[in-house]
Amino acid sequence: MGKLKRRDVLKIGALAATGLGFPAILRAQSREIVILGLWDQTGAFSDVGPLNDRGMRMALEERDMKVLGRSIRYITRDGATQAGASTRRAEEAVDGEGARFIVGPWSSGVALAVSEVAKRKKVVHLFSGGTEDISGARCHRYSFQWAASPYTAAKTVVDNFMKANPKAKRWHLLVADYAFGWSVEKYVKEVGKTHGIEFVGADRHPLGEREFSNYVQKAAANKPDAVAMINFGGDAVAGAREIFNFGLTPRLPLIMSWSSGVEELVQLAPEIRDNLWVGTNFYYTVDTPAAKNFVKNYQAQFKLPPGYAPSAAYSMTHMLLAGFDKAKSDDVQAVVKALEGLEMNDIVGPMRVDGATHQTLRPYFLLRCKPKGAMKHELDFGDVVATGDAPLPKEYAACKDIGPF
Amino acid sequence: MLYALMGLGLALITGVLNIPNFAHGALFAVGAYLLASTANLIGNFWLALVVAPLGAALLGLAIEYLGIRRLYAAGHDYQLLFTFGLALILSEAIILVWGPVGYSHLPPPVLRGGVDLGFTFYPKYRLFVMVAAGLLVLATWLFLEKTRYGAIMRAGIENKEMVSLLGIDIHKLFTAAFALGAYLAGIAGALTAPIRGLSPGMGVDMLGIAFVVVALGGLGNLLGAIAAGLLIGVAQAVVAAHWTEASSVVIYAVMAAVLLVRPQGLFGIR
């Protein structure tokens, strides 16, 4: 009998792995459900990604990382706030890790690209953001939108702001120059028309802008009655700070049309928040049992109450898990069908997924920030002064046919 | 003027020590955070404005004395890695001390709000920063041009060996130059805090601009750094007035255009 060669050892090892190990691996793989959280850890939304991850992780841990009696394997990838990186990493997770359910990313423009991957790879995709296209012109069977429609947001903010400030008829807009900004701007202008608002200026700025002095100079020159920003995160904080430095606020009201809430407000001094009106998809004092429970657990872990970013990830994950429960299956098409028309009472209150467009019909909130003297504690940023859930009117609906699988 | 202030500090360090200081942006952030903390602690913005950059200078002194000094013979690769690593450590230290969430620090009450200049409306605090940064650049320039120690620093930029042979303690010169550079970064950060707010990554943008200023002015050239700082500041303001979206890109466009014509920078000889 000849000596055992290295090549023979490798062959035996490979056979052993195939015969003994692989079925076990395959069994484990077929039993676990892989869900991808595509959250930005770098790029313009690098500050938001970790918050998204917190929210999603909390929702999964509440269920002990299990659904349908099977383990959930939660994997995350850095979307880098870029379409190229996000789509590449989503595809790698689908092909290499067996992920068939994607939640995220955060940027509307990037999410639209990921939505195309979901369509091509036939995997479920949940997203929360301000673009109307995911549940509009570029709708398809696999992508779902959790955030309120830009129309719902604009209607809630403009109608209720004008109710409180009927004389503020000259508005200057500062708009983030990407899919989210364009969508919300469109409906702010549409709803504004019904109130006779004159838009005396509308400047667009790139995502990640930090120097707002030139934009605010232009706004001041237009002598508006109110300034409305349609931007998010660091852009919104930098903009609000500069508007205060120019002395426009608190003399004029400033509207943050689509804010993350807590995460932005905590970065602004109380003096800057004076006469600030904030539209948001979630605020931590929303009076629902699910929100109370979530806020309590979140604050116990992270001190600050949750804003829109962790809340959206948390509730999207709830929605996906409810889809599994309703479908009693992890088959992609079965989960999609279950999500279509799904009704649930979650952190923002009653929600229903419109089966025809995949838009979640849900409330949107308008806060009025408190002056420093009226704050009861340092996190008492403001009160929810209005809630609105007006759905997108049919004449604006761009999703005519959600299409086949 | 803030760009000139940052660029001047970096040019001084690059010129005298001949090292690329990637921690310059982090020192800028440290200056901003020290201003906010000191002002909140003592309730006096003006005193904090004096104390905060001194803290950055002390930190700079320690960095040179305890770290960089040991790497002069090691070559640029090690110096680059050291300052780059230091920048990361300082950013993480800021997160540990002040937390990951950004916040705002208001200008003193007397400088809040804007003034109508006739042709435009402008914040009082920004006008103050323009004047203060201008005076600081002038004071630094006078120190370097009119004082004996300034002359030694300039001589150190030109020829370190000669300065050393004249019996001047070259190590003390290096420490002083690094501390002065850190002071200028710190005061630029302190002045910027009420405008840009505070966040752990705030030094990154400014570091890029400071390197543009140094490259544009000519490596290690102090007058060049001042001129380049003013040039890109004016270019940015002019472009922003007519084409706001391009105001960030113009900094790099100006650098590329100048370096195509004069690869050694505006006033550089190497």
GROMACS .gro file of N, CA, C and O in nm, chain B residues 122-216:
model
  380
  527TYR      N    1  -2.642   8.986   0.600
  527TYR     CA    2  -2.534   8.897   0.642
  527TYR      C    3  -2.534   8.879   0.793
  527TYR      O    4  -2.559   8.975   0.867
  528PRO      N    5  -2.501   8.758   0.844
  528PRO     CA    6  -2.501   8.737   0.990
  528PRO      C    7  -2.388   8.816   1.058
  528PRO      O    8  -2.275   8.820   1.006
  529LYS      N    9  -2.419   8.873   1.172
  529LYS     CA   10  -2.320   8.952   1.246
  529LYS      C   11  -2.201   8.864   1.284
  529LYS      O   12  -2.087   8.907   1.279
  530TYR      N   13  -2.231   8.740   1.323
  530TYR     CA   14  -2.122   8.655   1.371
  530TYR      C   15  -2.022   8.624   1.259
  530TYR      O   16  -1.901   8.620   1.281
  531ARG      N   17  -2.072   8.605   1.138
  531ARG     CA   18  -1.981   8.578   1.025
  531ARG      C   19  -1.893   8.700   0.997
  531ARG      O   20  -1.776   8.685   0.961
  532LEU      N   21  -1.951   8.818   1.011
  532LEU     CA   22  -1.870   8.941   0.993
  532LEU      C   23  -1.760   8.946   1.098
  532LEU      O   24  -1.645   8.979   1.068
  533PHE      N   25  -1.797   8.911   1.222
  533PHE     CA   26  -1.697   8.909   1.329
  533PHE      C   27  -1.585   8.809   1.297
  533PHE      O   28  -1.466   8.839   1.314
  534VAL      N   29  -1.624   8.691   1.249
  534VAL     CA   30  -1.524   8.587   1.218
  534VAL      C   31  -1.430   8.636   1.108
  534VAL      O   32  -1.308   8.615   1.113
  535MET      N   33  -1.487   8.705   1.009
  535MET     CA   34  -1.406   8.757   0.899
  535MET      C   35  -1.297   8.850   0.953
  535MET      O   36  -1.180   8.839   0.920
  536VAL      N   37  -1.340   8.942   1.041
  536VAL     CA   38  -1.246   9.040   1.097
  536VAL      C   39  -1.145   8.970   1.189
  536VAL      O   40  -1.024   8.992   1.178
  537ALA      N   41  -1.196   8.884   1.277
  537ALA     CA   42  -1.109   8.817   1.375
  537ALA      C   43  -1.005   8.730   1.304
  537ALA      O   44  -0.886   8.734   1.338
  538ALA      N   45  -1.050   8.654   1.203
  538ALA     CA   46  -0.956   8.566   1.132
  538ALA      C   47  -0.854   8.650   1.056
  538ALA      O   48  -0.735   8.616   1.051
  539GLY      N   49  -0.899   8.761   0.999
  539GLY     CA   50  -0.808   8.851   0.928
  539GLY      C   51  -0.700   8.904   1.022
  539GLY      O   52  -0.581   8.905   0.988
  540LEU      N   53  -0.742   8.946   1.142
  540LEU     CA   54  -0.646   8.998   1.240
  540LEU      C   55  -0.548   8.890   1.285
  540LEU      O   56  -0.429   8.917   1.304
  541LEU      N   57  -0.600   8.769   1.302
  541LEU     CA   58  -0.514   8.658   1.343
  541LEU      C   59  -0.409   8.625   1.237
  541LEU      O   60  -0.293   8.600   1.268
  542VAL      N   61  -0.453   8.626   1.110
  542VAL     CA   62  -0.358   8.601   1.001
  542VAL      C   63  -0.251   8.710   1.001
  542VAL      O   64  -0.132   8.682   0.989
  543LEU      N   65  -0.296   8.834   1.019
  543LEU     CA   66  -0.203   8.948   1.020
  543LEU      C   67  -0.104   8.936   1.138
  543LEU      O   68   0.017   8.955   1.121
  544ALA      N   69  -0.158   8.902   1.255
  544ALA     CA   70  -0.073   8.890   1.374
  544ALA      C   71   0.031   8.778   1.355
  544ALA      O   72   0.148   8.794   1.389
  545THR      N   73  -0.015   8.665   1.297
  545THR     CA   74   0.078   8.553   1.274
  545THR      C   75   0.186   8.595   1.174
  545THR      O   76   0.304   8.565   1.192
  546TRP      N   77   0.142   8.665   1.071
  546TRP     CA   78   0.235   8.712   0.969
  546TRP      C   79   0.339   8.808   1.030
  546TRP      O   80   0.459   8.796   1.004
  547LEU      N   81   0.291   8.900   1.114
  547LEU     CA   82   0.383   8.995   1.179
  547LEU      C   83   0.481   8.922   1.271
  547LEU      O   84   0.599   8.954   1.276
  548PHE      N   85   0.429   8.821   1.342
  548PHE     CA   86   0.515   8.742   1.430
  548PHE      C   87   0.627   8.674   1.348
  548PHE      O   88   0.744   8.676   1.385
  549LEU      N   89   0.586   8.617   1.236
  549LEU     CA   90   0.684   8.544   1.155
  549LEU      C   91   0.782   8.638   1.085
  549LEU      O   92   0.899   8.605   1.066
  550GLU      N   93   0.736   8.758   1.049
  550GLU     CA   94   0.819   8.850   0.972
  550GLU      C   95   0.901   8.943   1.060
  550GLU      O   96   1.014   8.979   1.026
  551LYS      N   97   0.846   8.985   1.175
  551LYS     CA   98   0.907   9.094   1.251
  551LYS      C   99   0.974   9.051   1.382
  551LYS      O  100   1.037   9.134   1.447
  552THR      N  101   0.955   8.927   1.422
  552THR     CA  102   1.018   8.889   1.549
  552THR      C  103   1.136   8.796   1.521
  552THR      O  104   1.145   8.734   1.415
  553ARG      N  105   1.224   8.790   1.620
  553ARG     CA  106   1.345   8.707   1.603
  553ARG      C  107   1.306   8.559   1.591
  553ARG      O  108   1.359   8.488   1.507
  554TYR      N  109   1.208   8.517   1.676
  554TYR     CA  110   1.171   8.376   1.671
  554TYR      C  111   1.101   8.342   1.539
  554TYR      O  112   1.118   8.233   1.484
  555GLY      N  113   1.026   8.440   1.488
  555GLY     CA  114   0.962   8.422   1.358
  555GLY      C  115   1.067   8.404   1.249
  555GLY      O  116   1.053   8.320   1.159
  556ALA      N  117   1.174   8.483   1.258
  556ALA     CA  118   1.281   8.474   1.159
  556ALA      C  119   1.348   8.336   1.166
  556ALA      O  120   1.382   8.276   1.063
  557ILE      N  121   1.364   8.285   1.291
  557ILE     CA  122   1.424   8.152   1.307
  557ILE      C  123   1.334   8.046   1.242
  557ILE      O  124   1.381   7.954   1.174
  558MET      N  125   1.202   8.063   1.263
  558MET     CA  126   1.108   7.966   1.202
  558MET      C  127   1.118   7.969   1.051
  558MET      O  128   1.122   7.865   0.984
  559ARG      N  129   1.125   8.089   0.995
  559ARG     CA  130   1.136   8.100   0.849
  559ARG      C  131   1.268   8.042   0.801
  559ARG      O  132   1.274   7.975   0.697
  560ALA      N  133   1.370   8.066   0.878
  560ALA     CA  134   1.501   8.009   0.841
  560ALA      C  135   1.496   7.856   0.848
  560ALA      O  136   1.556   7.787   0.766
  561GLY      N  137   1.422   7.808   0.948
  561GLY     CA  138   1.406   7.663   0.962
  561GLY      C  139   1.337   7.602   0.841
  561GLY      O  140   1.368   7.490   0.799
  562ILE      N  141   1.242   7.677   0.783
  562ILE     CA  142   1.175   7.628   0.662
  562ILE      C  143   1.276   7.621   0.547
  562ILE      O  144   1.279   7.525   0.470
  563GLU      N  145   1.361   7.723   0.538
  563GLU     CA  146   1.456   7.730   0.426
  563GLU      C  147   1.567   7.625   0.440
  563GLU      O  148   1.599   7.556   0.344
  564ASN      N  149   1.627   7.619   0.559
  564ASN     CA  150   1.742   7.530   0.576
  564ASN      C  151   1.759   7.490   0.723
  564ASN      O  152   1.816   7.565   0.802
  565LYS      N  153   1.709   7.374   0.756
  565LYS     CA  154   1.711   7.330   0.896
  565LYS      C  155   1.853   7.306   0.947
  565LYS      O  156   1.887   7.339   1.059
  566GLU      N  157   1.936   7.248   0.861
  566GLU     CA  158   2.073   7.215   0.903
  566GLU      C  159   2.151   7.340   0.938
  566GLU      O  160   2.223   7.346   1.038
  567MET      N  161   2.132   7.443   0.856
  567MET     CA  162   2.203   7.568   0.881
  567MET      C  163   2.159   7.628   1.016
  567MET      O  164   2.242   7.671   1.097
  568VAL      N  165   2.028   7.625   1.040
  568VAL     CA  166   1.975   7.679   1.167
  568VAL      C  167   2.034   7.601   1.284
  568VAL      O  168   2.076   7.658   1.385
  569SER      N  169   2.042   7.471   1.268
  569SER     CA  170   2.096   7.385   1.372
  569SER      C  171   2.244   7.416   1.397
  569SER      O  172   2.290   7.423   1.511
  570LEU      N  173   2.318   7.438   1.287
  570LEU     CA  174   2.461   7.466   1.299
  570LEU      C  175   2.487   7.600   1.366
  570LEU      O  176   2.594   7.623   1.422
  571LEU      N  177   2.388   7.689   1.360
  571LEU     CA  178   2.403   7.820   1.424
  571LEU      C  179   2.381   7.812   1.576
  571LEU      O  180   2.380   7.914   1.645
  572GLY      N  181   2.355   7.692   1.624
  572GLY     CA  182   2.343   7.674   1.769
  572GLY      C  183   2.201   7.685   1.820
  572GLY      O  184   2.177   7.689   1.941
  573ILE      N  185   2.105   7.689   1.728
  573ILE     CA  186   1.964   7.697   1.770
  573ILE      C  187   1.911   7.556   1.792
  573ILE      O  188   1.938   7.466   1.709
  574ASP      N  189   1.839   7.539   1.902
  574ASP     CA  190   1.783   7.407   1.932
  574ASP      C  191   1.670   7.377   1.833
  574ASP      O  192   1.558   7.428   1.847
  575ILE      N  193   1.702   7.295   1.735
  575ILE     CA  194   1.607   7.267   1.627
  575ILE      C  195   1.482   7.193   1.679
  575ILE      O  196   1.372   7.211   1.628
  576HIS      N  197   1.501   7.112   1.784
  576HIS     CA  198   1.387   7.037   1.838
  576HIS      C  199   1.285   7.131   1.901
  576HIS      O  200   1.164   7.113   1.887
  577LYS      N  201   1.337   7.233   1.972
  577LYS     CA  202   1.245   7.332   2.031
  577LYS      C  203   1.170   7.407   1.920
  577LYS      O  204   1.053   7.438   1.932
  578LEU      N  205   1.243   7.434   1.813
  578LEU     CA  206   1.182   7.504   1.699
  578LEU      C  207   1.068   7.420   1.641
  578LEU      O  208   0.959   7.471   1.614
  579PHE      N  209   1.093   7.290   1.624
  579PHE     CA  210   0.990   7.201   1.571
  579PHE      C  211   0.867   7.199   1.663
  579PHE      O  212   0.753   7.205   1.618
  580THR      N  213   0.894   7.188   1.793
  580THR     CA  214   0.782   7.181   1.889
  580THR      C  215   0.701   7.310   1.883
  580THR      O  216   0.577   7.307   1.880
  581ALA      N  217   0.772   7.422   1.879
  581ALA     CA  218   0.702   7.551   1.875
  581ALA      C  219   0.620   7.567   1.748
  581ALA      O  220   0.506   7.613   1.749
  582ALA      N  221   0.679   7.524   1.634
  582ALA     CA  222   0.608   7.536   1.506
  582ALA      C  223   0.483   7.449   1.507
  582ALA      O  224   0.375   7.491   1.462
  583PHE      N  225   0.493   7.328   1.560
  583PHE     CA  226   0.377   7.239   1.562
  583PHE      C  227   0.269   7.296   1.655
  583PHE      O  228   0.150   7.295   1.623
  584ALA      N  229   0.312   7.348   1.770
  584ALA     CA  230   0.215   7.405   1.865
  584ALA      C  231   0.147   7.527   1.805
  584ALA      O  232   0.025   7.546   1.820
  585LEU      N  233   0.223   7.610   1.733
  585LEU     CA  234   0.162   7.728   1.671
  585LEU      C  235   0.064   7.686   1.561
  585LEU      O  236  -0.046   7.742   1.549
  586GLY      N  237   0.103   7.586   1.482
  586GLY     CA  238   0.012   7.534   1.379
  586GLY      C  239  -0.115   7.480   1.442
  586GLY      O  240  -0.226   7.504   1.393
  587ALA      N  241  -0.100   7.406   1.553
  587ALA     CA  242  -0.217   7.350   1.623
  587ALA      C  243  -0.303   7.462   1.681
  587ALA      O  244  -0.426   7.453   1.679
  588TYR      N  245  -0.238   7.568   1.729
  588TYR     CA  246  -0.314   7.683   1.783
  588TYR      C  247  -0.401   7.744   1.673
  588TYR      O  248  -0.519   7.772   1.694
  589LEU      N  249  -0.341   7.761   1.554
  589LEU     CA  250  -0.417   7.822   1.444
  589LEU      C  251  -0.533   7.732   1.402
  589LEU      O  252  -0.643   7.780   1.372
  590ALA      N  253  -0.510   7.599   1.399
  590ALA     CA  254  -0.620   7.506   1.368
  590ALA      C  255  -0.727   7.514   1.476
  590ALA      O  256  -0.847   7.517   1.448
  591GLY      N  257  -0.684   7.519   1.602
  591GLY     CA  258  -0.777   7.523   1.715
  591GLY      C  259  -0.863   7.649   1.714
  591GLY      O  260  -0.984   7.643   1.736
  592ILE      N  261  -0.801   7.762   1.685
  592ILE     CA  262  -0.880   7.886   1.688
  592ILE      C  263  -0.973   7.893   1.566
  592ILE      O  264  -1.085   7.946   1.575
  593ALA      N  265  -0.929   7.835   1.454
  593ALA     CA  266  -1.019   7.828   1.338
  593ALA      C  267  -1.141   7.743   1.375
  593ALA      O  268  -1.255   7.779   1.343
  594GLY      N  269  -1.119   7.632   1.444
  594GLY     CA  270  -1.230   7.546   1.487
  594GLY      C  271  -1.320   7.617   1.586
  594GLY      O  272  -1.443   7.612   1.575
  595ALA      N  273  -1.258   7.688   1.681
  595ALA     CA  274  -1.337   7.759   1.783
  595ALA      C  275  -1.425   7.865   1.718
  595ALA      O  276  -1.543   7.879   1.751
  596LEU      N  277  -1.368   7.939   1.622
  596LEU     CA  278  -1.447   8.044   1.555
  596LEU      C  279  -1.558   7.983   1.470
  596LEU      O  280  -1.665   8.042   1.454
  597THR      N  281  -1.532   7.865   1.416
  597THR     CA  282  -1.631   7.801   1.326
  597THR      C  283  -1.747   7.737   1.402
  597THR      O  284  -1.856   7.722   1.345
  598ALA      N  285  -1.725   7.699   1.529
  598ALA     CA  286  -1.827   7.622   1.602
  598ALA      C  287  -1.968   7.682   1.595
  598ALA      O  288  -2.063   7.610   1.564
  599PRO      N  289  -1.987   7.812   1.619
  599PRO     CA  290  -2.123   7.864   1.613
  599PRO      C  291  -2.180   7.868   1.470
  599PRO      O  292  -2.301   7.878   1.453
  600ILE      N  293  -2.095   7.860   1.370
  600ILE     CA  294  -2.144   7.863   1.231
  600ILE      C  295  -2.182   7.722   1.185
  600ILE      O  296  -2.292   7.700   1.135
  601ARG      N  297  -2.092   7.631   1.201
  601ARG     CA  298  -2.112   7.495   1.147
  601ARG      C  299  -2.162   7.395   1.251
  601ARG      O  300  -2.191   7.281   1.216
  602GLY      N  301  -2.166   7.433   1.378
  602GLY     CA  302  -2.204   7.337   1.480
  602GLY      C  303  -2.089   7.242   1.509
  602GLY      O  304  -1.978   7.259   1.456
  603LEU      N  305  -2.116   7.142   1.593
  603LEU     CA  306  -2.011   7.049   1.633
  603LEU      C  307  -2.052   6.906   1.598
  603LEU      O  308  -2.163   6.866   1.629
  604SER      N  309  -1.960   6.836   1.537
  604SER     CA  310  -1.982   6.693   1.511
  604SER      C  311  -1.845   6.628   1.505
  604SER      O  312  -1.747   6.694   1.466
  605PRO      N  313  -1.835   6.501   1.544
  605PRO     CA  314  -1.703   6.437   1.551
  605PRO      C  315  -1.625   6.442   1.419
  605PRO      O  316  -1.504   6.448   1.418
  606GLY      N  317  -1.697   6.441   1.308
  606GLY     CA  318  -1.628   6.439   1.178
  606GLY      C  319  -1.605   6.576   1.118
  606GLY      O  320  -1.567   6.587   1.001
  607MET      N  321  -1.626   6.682   1.197
  607MET     CA  322  -1.622   6.817   1.139
  607MET      C  323  -1.484   6.855   1.085
  607MET      O  324  -1.474   6.944   1.001
  608GLY      N  325  -1.378   6.789   1.132
  608GLY     CA  326  -1.244   6.825   1.086
  608GLY      C  327  -1.211   6.771   0.948
  608GLY      O  328  -1.120   6.822   0.882
  609VAL      N  329  -1.287   6.671   0.903
  609VAL     CA  330  -1.250   6.604   0.778
  609VAL      C  331  -1.260   6.699   0.658
  609VAL      O  332  -1.167   6.709   0.577
  610ASP      N  333  -1.373   6.771   0.649
  610ASP     CA  334  -1.392   6.865   0.538
  610ASP      C  335  -1.282   6.971   0.540
  610ASP      O  336  -1.226   7.008   0.438
  611MET      N  337  -1.257   7.022   0.661
  611MET     CA  338  -1.162   7.132   0.673
  611MET      C  339  -1.019   7.085   0.643
  611MET      O  340  -0.939   7.161   0.590
  612LEU      N  341  -0.988   6.960   0.674
  612LEU     CA  342  -0.855   6.907   0.644
  612LEU      C  343  -0.831   6.909   0.493
  612LEU      O  344  -0.725   6.951   0.447
  613GLY      N  345  -0.931   6.865   0.418
  613GLY     CA  346  -0.919   6.864   0.272
  613GLY      C  347  -0.893   7.004   0.220
  613GLY      O  348  -0.805   7.026   0.136
  614ILE      N  349  -0.968   7.101   0.273
  614ILE     CA  350  -0.951   7.239   0.227
  614ILE      C  351  -0.812   7.292   0.265
  614ILE      O  352  -0.746   7.359   0.186
  615ALA      N  353  -0.767   7.258   0.387
  615ALA     CA  354  -0.635   7.305   0.431
  615ALA      C  355  -0.524   7.251   0.340
  615ALA      O  356  -0.431   7.324   0.305
  616PHE      N  357  -0.537   7.126   0.297
  616PHE     CA  358  -0.435   7.071   0.208
  616PHE      C  359  -0.442   7.138   0.070
  616PHE      O  360  -0.338   7.161   0.006
  617VAL      N  361  -0.564   7.170   0.026
  617VAL     CA  362  -0.577   7.243  -0.101
  617VAL      C  363  -0.505   7.377  -0.090
  617VAL      O  364  -0.430   7.418  -0.179
  618VAL      N  365  -0.526   7.447   0.023
  618VAL     CA  366  -0.464   7.579   0.043
  618VAL      C  367  -0.311   7.566   0.040
  618VAL      O  368  -0.243   7.644  -0.027
  619VAL      N  369  -0.259   7.464   0.108
  619VAL     CA  370  -0.114   7.447   0.115
  619VAL      C  371  -0.056   7.412  -0.022
  619VAL      O  372   0.045   7.468  -0.066
  620ALA      N  373  -0.124   7.322  -0.094
  620ALA     CA  374  -0.076   7.282  -0.227
  620ALA      C  375  -0.086   7.399  -0.324
  620ALA      O  376   0.006   7.422  -0.405
  621LEU      N  377  -0.193   7.474  -0.314
  621LEU     CA  378  -0.215   7.587  -0.403
  621LEU      C  379  -0.113   7.698  -0.377
  621LEU      O  380  -0.061   7.761  -0.469
   0.00000   0.00000   0.00000
